[in-house]
Structures are given as C-alpha cells and as structure tokens.
Short mmCIF file of C-alpha atoms in Angstrom, two decimals:
data_model
loop_
_atom_site.label_atom_id
_atom_site.label_comp_id
_atom_site.label_asym_id
_atom_site.label_seq_id
_atom_site.Cartn_x
_atom_site.Cartn_y
_atom_site.Cartn_z
CA MET Z 199 0.00 0.00 0.00
CA PHE Z 200 2.53 2.60 1.09
CA LYS Z 201 5.68 2.75 -0.99
CA PHE Z 202 8.55 4.98 0.19
CA ASN Z 203 11.06 6.22 -2.35
CA PHE Z 204 14.50 6.31 -0.68
CA GLN Z 205 16.20 7.69 -3.80
CA LEU Z 206 14.02 10.82 -3.81
CA CYS Z 207 14.61 11.35 -0.07
CA ALA Z 208 18.42 11.04 -0.51
CA ASN Z 209 18.38 13.56 -3.37
CA LYS Z 210 16.46 16.10 -1.27
CA LYS Z 211 18.93 15.72 1.60
CA THR Z 212 21.87 16.15 -0.77
CA LEU Z 213 20.39 19.26 -2.36
CA THR Z 214 19.52 20.74 1.04
CA GLY Z 215 23.04 20.08 2.34
CA LEU Z 216 24.60 21.59 -0.77
CA PHE Z 217 22.39 24.67 -0.48
CA ILE Z 218 23.34 25.23 3.17
CA PHE Z 219 27.02 24.69 2.33
CA LEU Z 220 26.91 27.33 -0.41
CA LEU Z 221 25.10 29.81 1.85
CA CYS Z 222 28.01 29.64 4.29
CA PHE Z 223 30.39 30.94 1.60
CA ILE Z 224 28.02 33.51 0.14
CA GLY Z 225 27.12 35.07 3.49
CA ASN Z 226 30.62 36.10 4.59
CA ALA Z 227 32.42 39.30 3.72
CA GLN Z 228 35.76 38.89 2.07
CA ILE Z 229 38.78 41.12 2.56
CA SER Z 230 41.63 40.53 0.16
CA GLY Z 231 44.59 42.36 -1.28
CA THR Z 232 48.34 42.37 -1.62
CA ALA Z 233 51.23 43.49 0.54
CA VAL Z 234 54.21 44.95 -1.31
CA ASN Z 235 57.29 46.90 -0.28
CA GLU Z 236 58.32 50.35 -1.54
CA LEU Z 237 59.91 48.76 -4.65
CA LYS Z 238 56.57 47.08 -5.46
CA GLU Z 239 58.03 43.65 -4.63
CA PRO Z 240 55.67 41.25 -2.84
CA VAL Z 241 56.09 40.79 0.92
CA ALA Z 242 55.80 37.03 1.26
CA PHE Z 243 54.55 35.29 4.42
CA ALA Z 244 53.56 38.47 6.28
CA THR Z 245 51.11 37.99 9.15
CA VAL Z 246 47.61 39.37 8.54
CA ILE Z 247 45.41 39.79 11.64
CA LEU Z 248 41.84 41.06 11.75
CA LYS Z 249 40.79 42.47 15.16
CA THR Z 250 37.58 44.06 16.36
CA ALA Z 251 37.80 47.82 16.93
CA GLN Z 252 35.78 47.52 20.12
CA ASP Z 253 38.06 45.31 22.21
CA SER Z 254 40.90 44.28 19.85
CA SER Z 255 39.97 40.61 20.03
CA ILE Z 256 41.25 38.54 17.11
CA VAL Z 257 38.51 37.64 14.62
CA ALA Z 258 40.60 35.97 11.91
CA PHE Z 259 44.21 35.66 10.80
CA THR Z 260 46.19 34.41 7.83
CA GLN Z 261 49.49 34.88 5.98
CA THR Z 262 50.33 36.40 2.65
CA ASP Z 263 51.41 33.92 0.00
CA GLN Z 264 54.62 34.09 -2.06
CA LEU Z 265 53.11 36.82 -4.25
CA GLY Z 266 52.04 38.93 -1.24
CA PHE Z 267 48.34 38.06 -1.69
CA TYR Z 268 46.04 37.52 1.30
CA ASN Z 269 42.36 36.67 1.76
CA ILE Z 270 40.52 36.88 5.09
CA GLN Z 271 36.81 36.47 5.89
CA PRO Z 272 35.09 38.12 8.85
CA GLU Z 273 31.69 36.66 9.72
CA GLU Z 274 29.92 39.80 10.95
CA THR Z 275 29.54 43.47 10.13
CA GLY Z 276 31.23 46.11 12.25
CA ALA Z 277 34.43 48.08 12.73
CA TYR Z 278 37.72 46.21 12.46
CA PHE Z 279 41.48 46.77 12.47
CA LEU Z 280 43.46 44.94 9.82
CA SER Z 281 47.14 44.64 10.73
CA ILE Z 282 49.79 43.36 8.33
CA SER Z 283 53.25 42.82 9.78
CA SER Z 284 56.48 41.13 8.78
CA LEU Z 285 60.03 41.01 10.06
CA SER Z 286 62.06 44.04 8.92
CA TYR Z 287 58.92 45.97 7.91
CA LYS Z 288 56.83 48.46 9.86
CA ALA Z 289 53.36 47.16 10.72
CA ALA Z 290 50.66 48.51 8.43
CA PRO Z 291 47.39 48.91 10.39
CA VAL Z 292 44.20 49.73 8.45
CA THR Z 293 40.75 50.59 9.85
CA ILE Z 294 37.85 48.84 8.09
CA ASN Z 295 34.12 49.32 8.55
CA ILE Z 296 32.11 46.40 7.14
CA ILE Z 297 28.52 47.37 6.43
CA ASP Z 298 27.47 44.65 4.00
CA VAL Z 299 28.61 41.04 4.56
CA LYS Z 300 28.15 40.24 0.87
CA LYS Z 301 30.55 42.95 -0.31
CA GLU Z 302 34.13 42.16 -1.23
CA ILE Z 303 36.73 44.63 0.04
CA THR Z 304 40.18 45.00 -1.56
CA ILE Z 305 42.95 46.56 0.51
CA ASN Z 306 46.44 46.76 -0.99
CA VAL Z 307 49.20 47.79 1.42
CA THR Z 308 52.66 49.20 0.74
CA MET Z 309 54.94 48.34 3.65
CA GLN Z 310 57.94 50.45 4.64
CA GLU Z 311 61.21 48.77 5.49
CA GLN Z 312 62.44 49.10 9.06
CA GLN Z 313 66.01 48.57 10.19
CA LEU Z 314 66.20 45.96 12.92
CA GLU Z 315 68.88 46.63 15.49
CA LEU Z 316 69.63 44.22 18.29
CA ASN Z 317 71.29 45.08 21.59
CA GLU Z 318 74.67 43.55 22.29
CA ILE Z 319 74.88 40.15 23.94
CA ILE Z 320 77.66 39.28 26.38
CA ILE Z 321 78.25 35.63 27.17
CA ASN Z 322 80.36 34.69 30.18
CA ALA Z 323 81.13 31.05 30.83
CA ASP Z 324 83.11 29.27 33.51
CA LEU Z 325 84.50 26.20 31.84
CA PRO Z 326 85.18 23.20 34.11
CA ILE Z 327 88.30 22.30 32.11
CA ARG Z 328 90.79 24.94 30.93
CA ILE Z 329 93.96 24.42 28.98
CA LYS Z 330 96.80 26.95 29.41
CA LYS Z 331 99.83 26.17 27.29
CA ASP Z 332 101.23 23.01 28.90
CA THR Z 333 98.86 22.95 31.92
CA ILE Z 334 95.35 21.47 32.21
CA ILE Z 335 93.26 22.95 35.03
CA ILE Z 336 90.21 20.93 36.17
CA ASP Z 337 87.57 22.39 38.50
CA ALA Z 338 86.48 19.38 40.57
CA LYS Z 339 83.42 21.21 42.00
CA ALA Z 340 81.88 21.39 38.50
CA PHE Z 341 81.77 17.58 38.32
CA MET Z 342 80.21 17.00 41.76
CA GLN Z 343 76.74 15.46 41.69
CA GLY Z 344 75.95 15.77 45.38
CA ASN Z 345 76.10 12.06 46.23
CA GLU Z 346 79.90 11.86 46.79
CA GLU Z 347 81.18 10.77 50.19
#
C-alpha cells in the first residue's frame, strides 16, 4: 500500500546540504589584497590579523602567499582593524568598517622597510676544564653530583 522512495529522499537531503554549504560561503564578507614593499616587490609570508575595533579581540588571521596576496573572511559586520606585519617591515594597520557582509573589500598595502637593530649580547662562561699552554686545570666542584662521600 505505502511505498517509500529512498532515492528521492536522498536527493532532497543532498540538495539541502549543498544549499546550506553554499550559503556559508556567500554570506561572509571577504577582505583581500596584496602586501608589497616600496619597490613594489611582494612581501611574502607576512602575518595578517583582523581584530575588532571595540576590544581588539582577534577575529581571523592568515598569511600572505609568495606573491604577497592575502584573503581573510570576517563573519559579521562592524568596525575592524586589519594589521599586516612582517620582520624588517613596519606594521601597516588599516581601519575597516564592514557594512554589507556580501561585499568584497580589496585593501592593498605598501609596507615600509624598518632597520632591525639588536642590543649587544655578552656571554660569560666558567669552563670546568681549561687548557693553558702546557697545563690542564680541572675544576672538581663542577663535576660534583651531590652524592659523593
């Protein structure tokens, strides 16, 4: 009497799942662009961080590729800070206000080089064995383990 068509039911589930999957990609804003230096050369593997303007919490992050291209997707509208940073370059912060989550935003950044200067490092070591010309000096305390009698 009652005949159930499993094939039709499976097709409806597949189509519904595919529709929901596609909505996830359509509904998000997309921020993309390139990071280059002053000579218009790409800045590869720079860190790209998207933070909320309200409390500076991290929303999303990524890296630029070898050509300096990045793509980041916030899920909600609002005010954000986009920060692009890399070693030996000054950080390039940008303020973004996302009004429409379906709109694609392109932000290209030119990064300025920054000289990196380290403080001096002084290393002092007391070696347990020292050799001075024809004499070998051994510091016996350096080899003590605490269980000697």
